[in-house]
Amino acid sequence: MPHLDGSAQLTAALDAASRDWRVFPLIPGDKRPAVSDWETRATTDPDRITRAWSVAAFNVGIATGPSGLVVIDLDKPKHPGDTPPAAWAEHGVTDGADVLTVLCERHGQPFPADTYTVRTWSGGTHLYFLAPEGEPLRNTAGDSARGLGWKVDTRAWGGLVVGAGSTFAGHPYEVTHHGPVAPLPGWLAELLRPAPLPPQTPVTVALTGHGRRTAFLRSAINGEVQRVTGSGPHEHNNSLYIAAVALGQLVAGGELSEVDVTGWLLTAALQVGQGEREARRTIASGLRAGARRPRTVAA
């Protein structure tokens, strides 16, 4: 159980920060963030950390991306029916550690155990690695997309891990290997590297008519599309949301079609490497927000 005064969690948070890992509070005894915008607000400042953990026995969240980490999460099955897919079962795997072992054998590589390691509340394993320089790797989950396999998740930009010193369901997260954090092996970085982006092509904005109104709308659309296509590696989703809000105001005012705006912004989002499902959710959210402040353009 967490210490009621939060002393153990505070010590753990300060220890993580001393490694230059950005930390933030998680709900006591839970894995969910206790603050919003946690990736931006995560810190290594001992004074801020001490003030935060003086409020409650917060669990320790580590923002992996800003901390320069890639953490490989080797999970355990959660219930008797949580069994491996046939493609993995034929290798006799029973959990995430077995899957990583199979991957190592396929690639002729040793199991990457010589790094800072944490045993999770469920008996799983978190292997901590230094992220490759200049490569903004993202989270992966299981077999999906660039994922490594069943019961193997990775946490990088956009992700968090529960740090050592935390508890969940009455069970602790404990360091099992105190060694330094090793660089992410190159062969694993290659497997996790996002697929190349599609060729950049202009987003065609077709508006009929002439005059100042049409010119204004064309400029507004092109500007918001450029906001997305010109955004930095960690700003794509935020830029897409801002663009959707701005154009959503014009949709609500009857100046633009929601279908057209969604199409323009989705094309821009795909060009910078966003997944279609995530991009559509972000666009829809931005359009809803923009609809609260309809905007019209004088003729």
Short mmCIF file of C-alpha atoms in Angstrom, two decimals:
data_model
loop_
_atom_site.label_atom_id
_atom_site.label_comp_id
_atom_site.label_asym_id
_atom_site.label_seq_id
_atom_site.Cartn_x
_atom_site.Cartn_y
_atom_site.Cartn_z
CA MET A 1 0.00 0.00 0.00
CA PRO A 2 1.23 3.58 -0.61
CA HIS A 3 2.67 5.43 2.36
CA LEU A 4 -0.03 7.73 3.67
CA ASP A 5 2.37 10.67 3.92
CA GLY A 6 3.75 10.11 0.43
CA SER A 7 7.35 9.97 1.67
CA ALA A 8 8.25 6.81 -0.26
CA GLN A 9 6.66 8.12 -3.44
CA LEU A 10 8.39 11.48 -3.05
CA THR A 11 11.74 9.75 -2.64
CA ALA A 12 11.05 7.68 -5.75
CA ALA A 13 10.02 10.75 -7.75
CA LEU A 14 13.16 12.64 -6.72
CA ASP A 15 15.31 9.61 -7.57
CA ALA A 16 13.79 9.44 -11.05
CA ALA A 17 14.29 13.18 -11.53
CA SER A 18 17.94 12.83 -10.50
CA ARG A 19 18.32 10.60 -13.57
CA ASP A 20 16.97 13.49 -15.67
CA TRP A 21 13.62 11.75 -16.14
CA ARG A 22 10.60 14.06 -16.29
CA VAL A 23 8.09 13.04 -13.63
CA PHE A 24 4.51 13.98 -12.78
CA PRO A 25 1.88 12.75 -10.28
CA LEU A 26 -0.34 9.76 -10.93
CA ILE A 27 -3.49 9.16 -8.90
CA PRO A 28 -2.48 7.44 -5.63
CA GLY A 29 -2.46 3.69 -6.09
CA ASP A 30 -3.39 4.07 -9.76
CA LYS A 31 -1.81 4.33 -13.21
CA ARG A 32 -3.81 7.34 -14.40
CA PRO A 33 -2.38 10.88 -14.45
CA ALA A 34 -3.46 13.15 -11.61
CA VAL A 35 -2.82 16.23 -13.78
CA SER A 36 -3.77 17.31 -17.28
CA ASP A 37 -1.20 18.02 -20.01
CA TRP A 38 1.18 15.74 -18.13
CA GLU A 39 3.74 15.34 -20.93
CA THR A 40 4.34 19.10 -20.99
CA ARG A 41 4.16 19.60 -17.23
CA ALA A 42 6.46 16.71 -16.27
CA THR A 43 9.56 18.06 -14.55
CA THR A 44 12.92 17.34 -12.96
CA ASP A 45 12.72 20.36 -10.63
CA PRO A 46 13.11 19.06 -7.03
CA ASP A 47 11.15 21.98 -5.55
CA ARG A 48 8.16 21.46 -7.84
CA ILE A 49 8.26 17.73 -7.21
CA THR A 50 8.42 18.19 -3.44
CA ARG A 51 5.47 20.59 -3.49
CA ALA A 52 3.40 18.26 -5.66
CA TRP A 53 4.02 15.14 -3.58
CA SER A 54 3.36 17.02 -0.33
CA VAL A 55 -0.33 17.04 -1.29
CA ALA A 56 -0.88 13.27 -1.46
CA ALA A 57 0.87 9.91 -1.85
CA PHE A 58 0.86 10.18 -5.63
CA ASN A 59 2.25 7.37 -7.72
CA VAL A 60 5.17 8.36 -9.92
CA GLY A 61 4.57 8.92 -13.61
CA ILE A 62 7.51 9.22 -15.99
CA ALA A 63 6.94 10.99 -19.32
CA THR A 64 9.08 8.79 -21.54
CA GLY A 65 9.42 11.04 -24.59
CA PRO A 66 10.71 14.18 -22.83
CA SER A 67 12.92 11.95 -20.67
CA GLY A 68 14.71 10.57 -23.73
CA LEU A 69 13.49 7.06 -22.97
CA VAL A 70 12.01 4.12 -24.80
CA VAL A 71 10.54 1.63 -22.33
CA ILE A 72 9.67 -1.87 -23.48
CA ASP A 73 6.77 -3.25 -21.44
CA LEU A 74 6.76 -7.05 -21.27
CA ASP A 75 3.34 -7.87 -19.90
CA LYS A 76 1.74 -10.96 -18.40
CA PRO A 77 -1.66 -12.44 -19.34
CA LYS A 78 -4.43 -10.86 -17.28
CA HIS A 79 -6.82 -13.85 -17.11
CA PRO A 80 -7.04 -17.50 -18.24
CA GLY A 81 -8.59 -16.53 -21.57
CA ASP A 82 -5.79 -14.08 -22.35
CA THR A 83 -3.86 -16.41 -24.64
CA PRO A 84 -1.40 -15.74 -27.48
CA PRO A 85 -2.54 -15.64 -31.11
CA ALA A 86 -1.71 -18.73 -33.15
CA ALA A 87 1.32 -17.08 -34.79
CA TRP A 88 2.93 -16.70 -31.36
CA ALA A 89 1.45 -19.78 -29.69
CA GLU A 90 3.29 -22.04 -32.13
CA HIS A 91 6.54 -20.79 -30.59
CA GLY A 92 5.36 -21.76 -27.11
CA VAL A 93 5.21 -18.21 -25.79
CA THR A 94 3.26 -17.47 -22.62
CA ASP A 95 3.96 -13.76 -22.06
CA GLY A 96 5.69 -10.67 -23.40
CA ALA A 97 9.14 -11.77 -22.25
CA ASP A 98 8.78 -14.94 -24.32
CA VAL A 99 7.78 -12.88 -27.36
CA LEU A 100 10.86 -10.68 -27.04
CA THR A 101 12.99 -13.81 -26.68
CA VAL A 102 11.59 -15.13 -29.97
CA LEU A 103 12.31 -11.79 -31.66
CA CYS A 104 15.89 -11.88 -30.37
CA GLU A 105 16.35 -15.38 -31.79
CA ARG A 106 14.93 -14.32 -35.16
CA HIS A 107 17.37 -11.43 -35.39
CA GLY A 108 20.35 -13.27 -33.95
CA GLN A 109 20.57 -10.89 -31.01
CA PRO A 110 20.96 -11.42 -27.25
CA PHE A 111 18.08 -10.67 -24.94
CA PRO A 112 18.57 -6.98 -23.94
CA ALA A 113 18.50 -7.52 -20.18
CA ASP A 114 21.54 -5.43 -19.23
CA THR A 115 19.71 -2.17 -18.56
CA TYR A 116 17.71 -0.47 -15.80
CA THR A 117 14.72 -2.74 -15.19
CA VAL A 118 11.51 -2.51 -13.15
CA ARG A 119 9.17 -5.34 -12.18
CA THR A 120 5.58 -4.16 -12.54
CA TRP A 121 2.67 -4.77 -10.20
CA SER A 122 1.51 -7.77 -12.27
CA GLY A 123 4.93 -9.42 -12.46
CA GLY A 124 5.69 -7.98 -15.88
CA THR A 125 8.88 -6.18 -16.82
CA HIS A 126 9.79 -2.65 -17.89
CA LEU A 127 13.10 -2.48 -19.76
CA TYR A 128 14.36 1.11 -19.93
CA PHE A 129 16.46 2.27 -22.91
CA LEU A 130 17.89 5.54 -24.15
CA ALA A 131 15.99 6.72 -27.21
CA PRO A 132 17.99 7.08 -30.44
CA GLU A 133 19.19 10.64 -31.03
CA GLY A 134 16.98 12.63 -33.37
CA GLU A 135 14.37 9.89 -33.77
CA PRO A 136 10.99 10.72 -32.22
CA LEU A 137 9.77 7.16 -31.76
CA ARG A 138 6.14 6.82 -30.73
CA ASN A 139 4.25 4.33 -28.57
CA THR A 140 3.38 0.91 -29.90
CA ALA A 141 0.87 -1.66 -28.66
CA GLY A 142 1.14 -5.40 -29.15
CA ASP A 143 1.03 -6.59 -32.74
CA SER A 144 -0.60 -3.43 -34.12
CA ALA A 145 1.19 -1.21 -36.67
CA ARG A 146 4.92 -1.18 -35.80
CA GLY A 147 4.36 -3.13 -32.59
CA LEU A 148 6.82 -5.82 -31.54
CA GLY A 149 4.28 -8.51 -30.71
CA TRP A 150 1.71 -9.93 -28.32
CA LYS A 151 2.02 -8.56 -24.77
CA VAL A 152 4.88 -6.27 -25.79
CA ASP A 153 4.16 -2.53 -25.69
CA THR A 154 6.61 0.32 -26.00
CA ARG A 155 6.40 3.78 -24.48
CA ALA A 156 8.21 6.75 -26.03
CA TRP A 157 6.82 10.11 -27.21
CA GLY A 158 3.22 10.44 -26.15
CA GLY A 159 3.64 7.76 -23.51
CA LEU A 160 4.20 7.27 -19.81
CA VAL A 161 5.29 4.54 -17.47
CA VAL A 162 4.55 4.02 -13.81
CA GLY A 163 7.85 4.48 -12.00
CA ALA A 164 9.46 2.35 -9.32
CA GLY A 165 8.19 3.18 -5.84
CA SER A 166 4.58 3.22 -7.03
CA THR A 167 1.88 0.67 -6.27
CA PHE A 168 -1.19 -0.67 -8.05
CA ALA A 169 -3.81 -3.05 -6.68
CA GLY A 170 -1.66 -3.31 -3.57
CA HIS A 171 1.39 -4.53 -5.48
CA PRO A 172 4.61 -2.52 -5.93
CA TYR A 173 6.70 -1.46 -8.89
CA GLU A 174 10.24 -2.43 -7.92
CA VAL A 175 13.67 -1.99 -9.49
CA THR A 176 15.18 -5.38 -10.27
CA HIS A 177 18.29 -4.16 -12.09
CA HIS A 178 19.87 -0.90 -10.93
CA GLY A 179 22.37 -0.66 -13.77
CA PRO A 180 22.60 2.31 -16.12
CA VAL A 181 20.07 2.74 -18.90
CA ALA A 182 21.44 1.17 -22.07
CA PRO A 183 20.94 2.63 -25.55
CA LEU A 184 18.04 1.06 -27.42
CA PRO A 185 19.58 -1.72 -29.55
CA GLY A 186 19.73 -0.73 -33.19
CA TRP A 187 17.75 -3.71 -34.41
CA LEU A 188 14.89 -2.83 -32.06
CA ALA A 189 15.02 0.81 -33.14
CA GLU A 190 14.70 -0.35 -36.74
CA LEU A 191 11.62 -2.43 -35.92
CA LEU A 192 10.02 0.50 -34.08
CA ARG A 193 10.91 3.17 -36.63
CA PRO A 194 7.77 4.61 -38.28
CA ALA A 195 7.16 3.79 -41.91
CA PRO A 196 8.40 6.47 -44.35
CA LEU A 197 6.00 9.33 -44.91
CA PRO A 198 4.16 9.48 -48.23
CA PRO A 199 5.48 12.01 -50.75
CA GLN A 200 4.48 15.58 -49.95
CA THR A 201 1.92 16.76 -52.48
CA PRO A 202 -0.02 20.02 -52.44
CA VAL A 203 -3.41 19.89 -50.76
CA THR A 204 -5.83 21.08 -53.42
CA VAL A 205 -8.35 23.63 -52.20
CA ALA A 206 -11.10 24.11 -54.77
CA LEU A 207 -13.20 27.20 -54.16
CA THR A 208 -15.45 28.68 -56.80
CA GLY A 209 -16.10 32.36 -57.16
CA HIS A 210 -14.05 35.52 -57.10
CA GLY A 211 -13.69 38.57 -54.96
CA ARG A 212 -12.49 39.37 -51.49
CA ARG A 213 -14.63 36.76 -49.72
CA THR A 214 -13.30 33.86 -51.80
CA ALA A 215 -9.75 35.17 -51.49
CA PHE A 216 -10.11 35.36 -47.70
CA LEU A 217 -11.47 31.82 -47.43
CA ARG A 218 -8.76 30.42 -49.69
CA SER A 219 -6.09 32.16 -47.62
CA ALA A 220 -7.60 30.90 -44.36
CA ILE A 221 -7.75 27.31 -45.59
CA ASN A 222 -4.23 27.35 -47.02
CA GLY A 223 -2.91 28.88 -43.82
CA GLU A 224 -4.43 26.19 -41.62
CA VAL A 225 -3.31 23.40 -43.94
CA GLN A 226 0.21 24.85 -43.82
CA ARG A 227 -0.03 24.93 -40.02
CA VAL A 228 -0.39 21.15 -40.10
CA THR A 229 2.10 20.28 -42.84
CA GLY A 230 4.71 22.63 -41.39
CA SER A 231 4.37 21.44 -37.77
CA GLY A 232 7.25 19.88 -35.88
CA PRO A 233 7.51 16.16 -35.03
CA HIS A 234 5.81 16.52 -31.64
CA GLU A 235 3.32 19.22 -32.67
CA HIS A 236 1.30 17.50 -35.41
CA ASN A 237 -1.77 16.62 -33.36
CA ASN A 238 -1.93 19.95 -31.54
CA SER A 239 -1.52 21.86 -34.82
CA LEU A 240 -4.24 19.76 -36.43
CA TYR A 241 -6.62 20.52 -33.57
CA ILE A 242 -5.95 24.28 -33.78
CA ALA A 243 -6.51 24.21 -37.54
CA ALA A 244 -9.78 22.29 -37.12
CA VAL A 245 -11.02 24.79 -34.54
CA ALA A 246 -10.25 27.74 -36.82
CA LEU A 247 -11.91 26.22 -39.88
CA GLY A 248 -14.70 24.80 -37.73
CA GLN A 249 -15.75 28.36 -36.93
CA LEU A 250 -16.18 29.00 -40.66
CA VAL A 251 -18.07 25.72 -41.08
CA ALA A 252 -20.45 26.73 -38.29
CA GLY A 253 -20.93 30.10 -39.97
CA GLY A 254 -21.97 28.41 -43.20
CA GLU A 255 -18.88 29.52 -45.11
CA LEU A 256 -17.30 26.09 -45.63
CA SER A 257 -18.43 22.48 -45.86
CA GLU A 258 -17.54 20.16 -42.98
CA VAL A 259 -16.85 17.38 -45.49
CA ASP A 260 -14.42 19.58 -47.43
CA VAL A 261 -12.62 20.82 -44.32
CA THR A 262 -12.28 17.28 -42.98
CA GLY A 263 -10.84 16.13 -46.30
CA TRP A 264 -8.30 18.96 -46.54
CA LEU A 265 -7.08 18.56 -42.98
CA LEU A 266 -7.02 14.76 -43.13
CA THR A 267 -4.85 14.86 -46.25
CA ALA A 268 -2.47 17.25 -44.50
CA ALA A 269 -2.36 15.07 -41.37
CA LEU A 270 -1.59 11.91 -43.32
CA GLN A 271 1.26 13.68 -45.10
CA VAL A 272 3.01 14.34 -41.79
CA GLY A 273 2.58 10.76 -40.64
CA GLN A 274 -0.46 10.85 -38.40
CA GLY A 275 -2.66 7.79 -38.29
CA GLU A 276 -6.02 8.21 -39.98
CA ARG A 277 -8.10 7.19 -36.96
CA GLU A 278 -6.29 9.57 -34.61
CA ALA A 279 -6.43 12.39 -37.17
CA ARG A 280 -10.16 11.98 -37.74
CA ARG A 281 -10.81 12.10 -33.99
CA THR A 282 -8.73 15.25 -33.62
CA ILE A 283 -10.40 16.96 -36.57
CA ALA A 284 -13.87 16.10 -35.28
CA SER A 285 -12.98 17.41 -31.83
CA GLY A 286 -11.63 20.65 -33.28
CA LEU A 287 -14.68 21.15 -35.48
CA ARG A 288 -16.96 20.71 -32.46
CA ALA A 289 -14.97 23.30 -30.52
CA GLY A 290 -14.99 25.72 -33.45
CA ALA A 291 -18.75 25.34 -33.84
CA ARG A 292 -19.22 27.11 -30.51
CA ARG A 293 -18.05 30.35 -32.12
CA PRO A 294 -19.48 30.55 -35.66
CA ARG A 295 -17.71 32.93 -37.99
CA THR A 296 -18.90 34.51 -41.23
CA VAL A 297 -17.08 36.49 -43.89
CA ALA A 298 -18.38 39.73 -45.31
CA ALA A 299 -19.02 39.66 -49.04
#
